[in-house]
Coordinates of C-alpha atoms and ligand atoms in Angstrom, one line a residue:
M2 CA -26.5 19.9 12.4
Y3 CA -27.0 22.2 9.5
K4 CA -30.6 22.4 8.5
N5 CA -30.0 21.1 5.0
E6 CA -27.6 18.3 5.6
V7 CA -27.7 14.9 7.1
A8 CA -24.6 13.0 8.1
F9 CA -26.1 10.4 10.4
E10 CA -23.1 8.4 11.3
L11 CA -19.9 8.9 13.3
Q12 CA -18.0 8.3 10.1
P13 CA -15.6 10.7 8.3
K14 CA -15.4 13.0 6.6
V15 CA -17.0 15.6 4.4
I16 CA -18.5 17.6 7.1
D17 CA -18.0 15.9 10.4
E18 CA -20.7 17.3 12.7
T19 CA -18.9 16.2 15.8
R20 CA -16.0 18.6 15.0
Q21 CA -17.8 21.7 14.0
G22 CA -16.6 24.7 16.1
E23 CA -13.7 22.6 17.5
T24 CA -10.8 24.6 19.0
L25 CA -7.1 23.9 18.8
T26 CA -4.3 24.6 21.2
I27 CA -0.6 24.3 20.5
E28 CA 2.8 24.5 22.2
R29 CA 4.9 27.3 20.9
P30 CA 8.2 26.0 19.6
K31 CA 10.9 26.3 22.3
T32 CA 13.2 28.1 20.0
V33 CA 10.6 30.9 19.4
K34 CA 10.4 33.8 21.8
S35 CA 6.8 34.6 23.0
N36 CA 5.3 37.8 21.8
G37 CA 3.0 37.9 24.8
K38 CA -0.1 37.3 22.7
K39 CA -2.6 34.5 22.6
F40 CA -4.8 33.3 19.7
Y41 CA -8.0 31.3 19.8
I42 CA -9.2 29.4 16.7
E43 CA -12.5 27.7 15.9
S44 CA -12.9 25.6 12.8
Y45 CA -15.9 24.8 10.6
G46 CA -16.6 22.9 7.4
C47 CA -14.7 20.1 5.8
Q48 CA -11.5 18.2 6.7
M49 CA -9.4 20.5 4.5
N50 CA -10.4 23.4 6.8
F51 CA -9.4 21.5 9.9
A52 CA -6.1 20.6 8.3
D53 CA -5.7 24.3 7.4
S54 CA -6.3 25.4 11.0
E55 CA -3.3 23.2 11.9
V56 CA -1.2 25.1 9.4
V57 CA -2.5 28.4 10.8
A58 CA -1.6 27.3 14.3
S59 CA 1.9 26.3 13.2
I60 CA 2.4 29.7 11.5
L61 CA 1.2 31.7 14.5
G62 CA 3.3 29.5 16.9
G63 CA 6.3 30.2 14.8
A64 CA 5.6 33.9 15.1
G65 CA 5.6 33.8 18.9
F66 CA 1.9 33.4 19.7
D67 CA 0.6 31.1 22.4
S68 CA -2.8 29.5 22.0
T69 CA -5.8 29.2 24.3
N70 CA -9.1 27.4 24.1
E71 CA -10.8 30.2 26.1
F72 CA -11.7 33.0 23.8
E73 CA -12.2 35.3 26.7
E74 CA -8.4 35.3 27.3
A75 CA -7.4 35.6 23.6
D76 CA -5.9 38.6 21.9
V77 CA -6.9 37.3 18.5
I78 CA -10.0 35.2 17.9
L79 CA -10.1 33.4 14.6
L80 CA -12.9 31.6 12.9
N81 CA -11.9 29.3 10.0
T82 CA -15.1 29.3 8.0
C83 CA -17.0 27.3 5.4
A84 CA -19.1 28.6 2.5
I85 CA -20.4 25.4 0.9
R86 CA -24.0 25.9 1.8
E87 CA -25.9 28.9 3.0
N88 CA -26.5 27.3 6.4
A89 CA -22.7 27.0 6.9
E90 CA -22.5 30.8 6.6
T91 CA -25.5 31.5 8.8
R92 CA -23.9 29.5 11.5
I93 CA -20.7 31.6 11.3
R94 CA -22.7 34.8 11.5
H95 CA -24.5 33.6 14.6
R96 CA -21.2 32.6 16.1
L97 CA -19.8 36.1 15.4
Q98 CA -22.6 37.6 17.5
H99 CA -21.4 35.5 20.4
F100 CA -18.1 37.4 20.4
S101 CA -19.8 40.8 20.2
G102 CA -19.1 41.8 23.9
I103 CA -15.4 40.7 23.9
K104 CA -14.0 43.9 22.6
R105 CA -15.5 45.8 25.6
R106 CA -14.3 43.2 28.0
R107 CA -10.8 42.9 26.5
K108 CA -9.3 46.0 25.1
G109 CA -7.4 45.5 21.9
A110 CA -8.9 42.0 21.2
L111 CA -9.1 41.3 17.5
I112 CA -11.5 39.1 15.5
G113 CA -10.4 37.5 12.3
V114 CA -12.3 35.3 9.8
L115 CA -10.4 32.8 7.7
G116 CA -11.2 30.3 5.0
C117 CA -13.9 29.9 2.4
M118 CA -16.5 32.4 3.6
A119 CA -13.7 35.0 4.0
E120 CA -12.6 34.4 0.5
R121 CA -16.1 34.6 -0.9
L122 CA -17.1 37.8 0.8
K123 CA -13.7 39.6 0.8
E124 CA -13.9 43.2 2.0
K125 CA -17.7 42.9 2.1
F126 CA -17.3 41.0 5.3
L127 CA -15.9 44.1 7.0
E128 CA -18.8 46.2 5.9
Q129 CA -21.4 43.5 6.9
E130 CA -19.9 42.5 10.2
K131 CA -18.4 45.6 12.0
L132 CA -16.9 43.3 14.6
V133 CA -14.4 41.8 12.2
D134 CA -10.9 43.2 12.0
I135 CA -9.1 40.6 9.8
V136 CA -10.2 38.8 6.6
A137 CA -7.8 36.1 5.3
G138 CA -8.5 33.6 2.5
P139 CA -7.1 30.1 2.3
D140 CA -3.9 31.0 0.5
A141 CA -3.1 34.0 2.7
Y142 CA -2.2 32.3 6.0
R143 CA 1.6 33.0 5.8
S144 CA 0.7 36.7 6.0
L145 CA -1.5 36.3 9.2
P146 CA 1.2 37.6 11.6
G147 CA 1.5 40.7 9.5
L148 CA -2.3 41.1 9.2
I149 CA -2.7 40.8 13.0
E150 CA 0.0 43.5 13.5
E151 CA -1.7 45.7 10.9
A152 CA -5.1 45.2 12.6
G153 CA -3.5 45.9 16.0
S154 CA -2.6 49.3 14.8
G155 CA -6.2 50.1 14.2
Q156 CA -6.6 49.4 10.5
K157 CA -8.8 46.6 9.1
A158 CA -6.5 44.0 7.4
V159 CA -7.5 41.9 4.4
N160 CA -5.6 39.4 2.3
V161 CA -7.8 37.3 0.0
L162 CA -5.3 36.8 -2.8
L163 CA -5.5 33.3 -4.2
S164 CA -2.3 31.7 -5.3
R165 CA -1.4 29.2 -8.1
E166 CA 1.6 27.8 -6.1
E167 CA 0.8 27.9 -2.4
T168 CA 0.6 24.4 -0.8
Y169 CA 2.2 25.2 2.6
A170 CA 4.4 22.3 1.7
E171 CA 7.1 22.8 4.3
I172 CA 4.9 24.0 7.1
S173 CA 4.5 21.1 9.5
P174 CA 1.0 21.3 10.9
V175 CA 0.6 21.0 14.7
R176 CA -1.7 18.1 15.8
L177 CA -2.0 18.5 19.5
N178 CA -5.7 17.7 19.9
S179 CA -5.7 14.7 17.6
N180 CA -6.0 11.1 19.0
G181 CA -2.3 10.5 18.2
I182 CA -3.3 7.6 15.9
S183 CA -4.9 9.0 12.8
A184 CA -4.0 12.3 11.0
F185 CA -4.9 14.2 7.9
I186 CA -2.4 15.3 5.3
S187 CA -3.3 17.8 2.7
I188 CA -1.9 16.7 -0.6
M189 CA -3.3 19.4 -2.9
R190 CA -5.3 22.6 -2.8
G191 CA -8.1 24.1 -4.8
C192 CA -10.3 22.6 -7.5
D193 CA -10.5 23.1 -11.3
N194 CA -13.7 21.2 -11.8
M195 CA -16.3 23.9 -11.8
C196 CA -19.2 21.8 -10.8
S197 CA -22.0 24.3 -11.4
F198 CA -23.4 24.1 -7.8
C199 CA -20.1 24.5 -6.0
V200 CA -18.4 27.6 -4.6
V201 CA -15.1 25.8 -3.9
P202 CA -13.3 26.7 -7.1
F203 CA -14.0 30.4 -6.2
T204 CA -13.0 30.2 -2.6
R205 CA -10.0 27.9 -2.8
G206 CA -8.7 28.8 -6.3
R207 CA -6.9 26.8 -8.9
E208 CA -5.9 23.2 -8.3
R209 CA -2.3 22.6 -7.3
S210 CA -0.5 19.5 -6.0
R211 CA 2.0 19.5 -3.1
D212 CA 5.5 18.1 -3.6
H213 CA 5.2 14.3 -3.0
R214 CA 8.5 14.4 -1.1
S215 CA 7.1 16.7 1.6
I216 CA 3.9 14.5 1.7
V217 CA 5.9 11.3 2.2
A218 CA 8.2 13.0 4.7
E219 CA 5.2 14.2 6.7
A220 CA 3.6 10.7 6.7
R221 CA 6.9 9.1 7.7
D222 CA 7.3 11.6 10.6
L223 CA 3.7 10.9 11.8
Y224 CA 4.4 7.1 11.6
E225 CA 7.6 7.6 13.7
K226 CA 5.6 9.6 16.2
G227 CA 3.2 6.7 16.7
Y228 CA 0.5 7.5 14.2
R229 CA -0.9 4.5 12.4
E230 CA -3.3 6.0 9.9
V231 CA -3.1 8.9 7.4
T232 CA -5.8 10.3 5.3
L233 CA -4.6 12.1 2.2
L234 CA -6.9 15.1 1.6
G235 CA -7.8 17.0 -1.5
Q236 CA -11.0 18.2 -3.3
N237 CA -10.2 15.9 -6.1
V238 CA -7.3 13.6 -5.1
D239 CA -7.4 11.5 -8.4
S240 CA -6.0 14.5 -10.3
Y241 CA -3.0 14.7 -8.1
R242 CA 0.2 15.3 -10.2
F243 CA 3.6 16.4 -9.2
S244 CA 7.0 16.3 -10.8
E245 CA 10.3 17.0 -9.2
D246 CA 11.9 17.6 -12.6
P247 CA 12.7 21.3 -12.9
Q248 CA 12.2 21.0 -16.7
L249 CA 8.6 20.3 -16.1
V250 CA 7.8 23.3 -14.0
G251 CA 4.8 25.1 -15.4
K252 CA 4.1 22.3 -17.9
K253 CA 0.7 20.6 -18.1
L254 CA 1.5 17.4 -16.4
T255 CA -1.5 15.6 -17.7
D256 CA 0.3 15.1 -21.1
A257 CA 1.1 11.3 -21.4
K258 CA 4.6 12.0 -22.7
Y259 CA 5.6 13.2 -19.1
D260 CA 4.2 10.1 -17.4
E261 CA 7.6 8.6 -16.5
R262 CA 8.6 11.8 -14.7
V263 CA 5.3 12.5 -13.0
I264 CA 4.0 11.2 -9.7
N265 CA 0.3 10.7 -10.1
F266 CA -2.2 9.7 -7.4
A267 CA -1.7 5.9 -7.9
K268 CA 2.1 6.4 -7.4
L269 CA 1.6 8.7 -4.5
I270 CA -0.5 6.2 -2.5
E271 CA 2.0 3.5 -3.2
L272 CA 4.9 5.7 -1.9
V273 CA 2.9 6.4 1.3
A274 CA 1.9 2.7 1.7
L275 CA 5.5 1.7 1.4
I276 CA 6.5 3.7 4.5
S277 CA 5.3 0.7 6.7
P278 CA 2.7 -2.1 6.4
D279 CA 1.6 -0.9 9.8
L280 CA 0.6 2.5 8.5
R281 CA -2.9 2.6 7.1
V282 CA -3.5 4.9 4.1
R283 CA -6.9 6.5 3.3
F284 CA -7.9 9.3 1.0
S285 CA -10.7 11.7 0.3
T286 CA -12.3 12.8 -2.0
S287 CA -12.3 10.9 -5.3
H288 CA -14.0 12.2 -8.5
P289 CA -15.7 9.7 -10.7
K290 CA -14.3 11.2 -13.9
D291 CA -10.7 10.9 -12.7
M292 CA -10.6 7.7 -10.6
T293 CA -8.4 5.4 -12.7
D294 CA -8.1 1.6 -12.6
D295 CA -4.4 2.2 -11.7
V296 CA -5.5 3.7 -8.4
L297 CA -7.8 0.7 -7.8
H298 CA -5.1 -1.8 -8.6
T299 CA -2.7 -0.1 -6.2
M300 CA -5.4 -0.2 -3.5
A301 CA -5.8 -3.9 -4.1
K302 CA -2.1 -4.6 -4.1
Y303 CA -1.4 -3.1 -0.6
P304 CA -3.3 -4.5 2.4
N305 CA -2.6 -1.2 4.3
I306 CA -4.4 1.0 1.7
C307 CA -7.9 0.9 3.1
K308 CA -10.6 -0.7 1.1
Y309 CA -12.9 2.3 1.1
V310 CA -13.8 4.8 -1.7
H311 CA -15.8 7.9 -1.2
L312 CA -17.1 8.6 -4.6
P313 CA -19.6 11.4 -4.7
V314 CA -22.4 10.8 -7.3
Q315 CA -24.4 13.9 -6.6
S316 CA -27.3 12.7 -8.8
G317 CA -28.3 9.5 -10.6
S318 CA -29.7 11.3 -13.6
S319 CA -27.5 12.0 -16.6
R320 CA -29.5 15.1 -17.4
V321 CA -29.0 16.6 -14.0
L322 CA -25.3 15.5 -14.0
E323 CA -24.9 17.5 -17.2
L324 CA -26.4 20.6 -15.7
M325 CA -24.2 20.1 -12.6
N326 CA -21.2 20.0 -15.0
R327 CA -19.9 16.9 -13.4
T328 CA -18.5 15.7 -16.8
Y329 CA -19.7 12.1 -16.4
D330 CA -23.0 10.5 -16.9
R331 CA -25.0 7.8 -15.1
A332 CA -23.4 5.0 -17.3
W333 CA -19.9 6.3 -16.6
Y334 CA -20.5 6.3 -12.9
I335 CA -21.9 2.8 -13.0
E336 CA -18.9 1.6 -14.9
R337 CA -16.5 3.1 -12.3
M338 CA -18.5 1.6 -9.5
E339 CA -18.3 -1.8 -11.2
A340 CA -14.6 -1.4 -11.6
I341 CA -14.3 -0.9 -7.9
K342 CA -16.3 -4.0 -7.2
R343 CA -14.3 -6.0 -9.7
I344 CA -10.9 -4.9 -8.6
I345 CA -11.5 -4.6 -4.9
P346 CA -14.5 -6.8 -4.1
E347 CA -14.4 -6.1 -0.4
A348 CA -14.4 -2.3 -0.8
A349 CA -17.1 -0.2 0.8
I350 CA -18.3 2.8 -1.3
S351 CA -19.8 5.9 0.1
T352 CA -21.1 9.0 -1.6
D353 CA -22.5 12.6 -1.6
I354 CA -26.0 13.3 -2.9
I355 CA -27.7 16.6 -3.6
T356 CA -31.5 16.7 -4.0
G357 CA -33.6 19.4 -5.7
F358 CA -30.9 20.7 -8.0
C359 CA -32.3 23.2 -10.6
T360 CA -35.0 21.6 -12.9
E361 CA -34.8 18.2 -11.1
T362 CA -37.9 16.3 -12.0
E363 CA -39.6 13.4 -10.1
E364 CA -38.0 11.0 -12.7
D365 CA -34.5 12.5 -12.1
H366 CA -35.0 12.0 -8.4
Q367 CA -36.1 8.4 -9.0
E368 CA -32.9 7.8 -10.9
T369 CA -30.9 9.0 -7.8
L370 CA -32.8 6.5 -5.7
S371 CA -32.2 3.7 -8.2
M372 CA -28.5 4.5 -8.3
M373 CA -28.5 4.1 -4.6
E374 CA -30.2 0.7 -5.0
L375 CA -27.7 -0.3 -7.6
V376 CA -24.5 0.6 -5.6
G377 CA -25.7 -0.1 -2.1
Y378 CA -23.6 2.7 -0.4
S379 CA -22.3 1.9 3.0
M380 CA -22.7 5.6 4.0
A381 CA -23.7 8.9 2.4
Y382 CA -23.6 12.6 3.0
M383 CA -26.9 14.0 1.8
F384 CA -27.9 17.6 1.2
F385 CA -30.6 19.6 -0.5
Y386 CA -29.4 22.1 -3.0
S387 CA -28.4 25.5 -1.7
E388 CA -27.8 28.1 -4.3
R389 CA -24.4 29.8 -3.9
P390 CA -23.9 33.3 -5.3
G391 CA -21.4 33.5 -8.1
T392 CA -21.5 29.8 -9.0
L393 CA -22.3 28.7 -12.6
A394 CA -25.7 27.4 -11.5
A395 CA -26.6 30.6 -9.8
K396 CA -25.7 32.5 -13.0
K397 CA -27.3 30.1 -15.5
Y398 CA -30.3 28.3 -13.9
A399 CA -33.2 29.3 -11.7
D400 CA -33.3 27.7 -8.3
D401 CA -36.7 26.4 -9.2
I402 CA -37.5 23.5 -6.9
P403 CA -39.6 24.5 -3.9
E404 CA -37.9 23.9 -0.6
E405 CA -40.6 21.5 0.6
I406 CA -39.9 19.3 -2.5
K407 CA -36.2 19.5 -2.0
K408 CA -36.7 18.4 1.6
R409 CA -39.1 15.7 0.8
R410 CA -36.7 14.2 -1.7
L411 CA -33.9 14.5 0.7
Q412 CA -35.9 12.6 3.3
E413 CA -36.5 9.8 0.8
V414 CA -32.8 9.6 0.0
V415 CA -32.0 9.6 3.8
D416 CA -34.6 6.9 4.5
L417 CA -33.2 4.7 1.8
Q418 CA -29.6 5.2 2.9
L419 CA -30.5 4.3 6.5
K420 CA -31.9 1.1 5.1
H421 CA -28.9 0.4 3.0
S422 CA -26.4 1.2 5.8
L423 CA -28.1 -1.3 8.0
V424 CA -28.2 -4.0 5.3
H425 CA -24.5 -3.3 4.6
N426 CA -23.6 -3.6 8.2
K427 CA -25.8 -6.7 8.7
R428 CA -23.7 -8.4 6.0
D429 CA -20.7 -8.0 8.3
V430 CA -22.2 -9.8 11.3
G431 CA -20.2 -13.0 11.8
K432 CA -17.1 -11.7 9.9
T433 CA -13.8 -10.9 11.6
F434 CA -12.0 -7.6 10.8
E435 CA -8.7 -6.1 11.6
V436 CA -9.5 -3.0 13.6
L437 CA -7.1 -0.1 14.4
V438 CA -7.8 0.8 18.1
E439 CA -8.4 4.5 18.4
G440 CA -9.4 4.7 22.1
P441 CA -12.4 4.4 24.4
S442 CA -15.7 4.3 22.7
H443 CA -17.6 7.6 22.8
R444 CA -20.6 6.0 24.6
S445 CA -18.9 3.9 27.3
D446 CA -15.4 3.7 28.7
K447 CA -15.9 -0.1 29.2
D448 CA -15.6 -0.3 25.4
L449 CA -12.9 0.5 22.9
C450 CA -13.5 1.6 19.3
G451 CA -11.7 1.8 16.0
R452 CA -12.3 1.4 12.3
N453 CA -12.0 -1.5 10.0
T454 CA -10.6 -1.1 6.5
Q455 CA -14.0 -0.3 5.1
N456 CA -14.0 2.7 7.4
K457 CA -16.8 1.3 9.6
M458 CA -16.7 2.1 13.3
V459 CA -16.3 -1.0 15.4
V460 CA -17.1 -1.1 19.1
F461 CA -16.0 -3.9 21.4
P462 CA -15.5 -4.6 25.1
K463 CA -12.2 -3.3 26.4
V464 CA -9.1 -5.5 26.2
D465 CA -5.6 -4.6 27.4
V466 CA -4.2 -2.9 24.3
K467 CA -3.0 0.6 23.6
P468 CA -4.5 2.9 21.0
G469 CA -2.7 2.4 17.8
T470 CA -2.7 -1.4 18.1
Y471 CA -4.3 -3.7 15.5
V472 CA -6.8 -6.3 16.8
Q473 CA -9.0 -8.9 15.2
V474 CA -12.6 -8.3 16.0
K475 CA -15.5 -10.7 15.3
V476 CA -18.7 -8.8 14.6
T477 CA -21.6 -10.1 16.6
S478 CA -24.3 -7.4 16.0
C479 CA -24.7 -4.0 14.4
T480 CA -26.8 -0.8 14.0
G481 CA -26.9 1.4 10.9
G482 CA -23.9 3.3 12.2
T483 CA -21.7 0.9 14.0
L484 CA -20.5 -2.7 14.2
K485 CA -20.3 -4.4 17.6
G486 CA -18.1 -7.3 18.3
E487 CA -15.4 -8.9 20.4
V488 CA -11.7 -9.3 20.1
V489 CA -10.7 -12.8 18.9
A490 CA -7.0 -12.3 18.6
P491 CA -4.6 -9.4 19.4
Ligands
LIG516 N1 -25.7 22.8 -2.2 C1 -25.9 21.6 -1.6 N2 -24.8 20.7 -1.5 C2 -23.6 21.1 -2.0 N3 -22.4 20.5 -2.0 C3 -21.5 21.3 -2.6 N4 -22.1 22.4 -3.0 C4 -23.4 22.3 -2.6 C5 -24.6 23.2 -2.7 N5 -24.5 24.4 -3.3 C6 -22.2 19.1 -1.5 C7 -21.8 18.2 -2.6 C8 -20.3 18.0 -2.3 C9 -20.3 18.1 -0.8 C10 -18.9 18.5 -0.2 O1 -21.2 19.2 -0.5 O2 -22.5 17.0 -2.4 O3 -19.8 16.8 -2.7
LIG517 FE1 -16.8 21.5 -5.7 FE2 -16.9 19.8 -7.7 FE3 -14.5 20.7 -6.9 FE4 -15.9 19.0 -5.4 S1 -15.1 18.5 -7.4 S2 -14.9 20.9 -4.7 S3 -18.0 19.5 -5.8 S4 -16.2 21.9 -7.8

């Protein structure tokens, strides 16, 4: 667990602590000749990074590499990194030390860093960490085979160019260590929002949407392979926009006169939902300024679009939201939250909160707590502010809240959320939910587990069904993190 963040549930998916450092192995396509080399990849950070590692694995497999989950036998060790908070970077630096003996033990072994920290530090990474041979940013993965070759000939290899077009649309990610039931599909890359605390616009570049035809084709292919749940991923999914009309290439698709010819996010989720009523559709992350009623009505219309919205508030104070450059205020957020409750009464809402942002007063903090009371979030990812070099906040405002105060406020936020999660779950006791069976529960193989539409983990005594089946589960008890129950009908 990072020092400054608390994600206390087994629920997805901003930073899923159970997945940090996860490795990935693939089968090289049969049509591709082996180049005799193996790669090893570890992933950190958000779901986008995990999805990117699957793209990386696919590119390397296509170039003849095999994979291994033993770094000692790898020719190339890759770390797909996160830069969102300082602790995420500290963790990567410690991890790199772990690999320091490998070059002695295995002649010619190469170490590469990918992802957001690579993009942020660029060539500096090579100066700071002598061990590193390859630095590749999130838009440079197609060039990885070339970079590995270059580094193999003794030169350090760097590609941190950001692109305005790259979406890796036609690269089909490999998903060998998934549960075979639920998969992530990246629908857009980058972010144009420039929240003042956030390093993402600098590490992942400009926002661009992936061709909806390749998204739908990928979702359909997953469904045909037995998957029953897809989560559409983007930093800001509500601003998804794509047009297949060649006349609109390079045009600003937000202009209302193009609406007829543009697939927006509401249309996209509908297209994916129509693949099959048995395929659940989820998405992450929504932005309060862009989440339209259109999206909410589409969610309400299709039973297979899950009734769950992750809507990061960050702060409950309009003054702080302005400094954060979130472009909405408290009243706007409350209006959006009320729209969710009006249009999809059964929806669960979760959020992200930052405590101790620059100049945050005790009153601002109280407004965050009161926002939590007002919404009653089912779950939250909570952080204290960590200044990131190069961001607008780092340039414009002093990081002036002492660490003890940031942490004390974070603790208050966490305590309140624990209370709310429990209350939220207690309300579900006695209700019956449709649960998509994922497999044995993490705690006991006598139990199965899966999620309900509100994204709550439900655990129940084993019955004779395969993962990927829908069952009706009546909830009999709960904790703050899980619902417990029993199957009432298959
Ligand atoms: N400090 C603390 N938390 C941050 N986040 C993003 N940048 C920072 C930062 N500099 C949090 C936000 C965002 C989530 C992914 O991470 O809450 O929604
Ligand atoms: Fe960062 Fe804001 Fe973009 Fe989210 S929406 S990635 S917090 S800049």
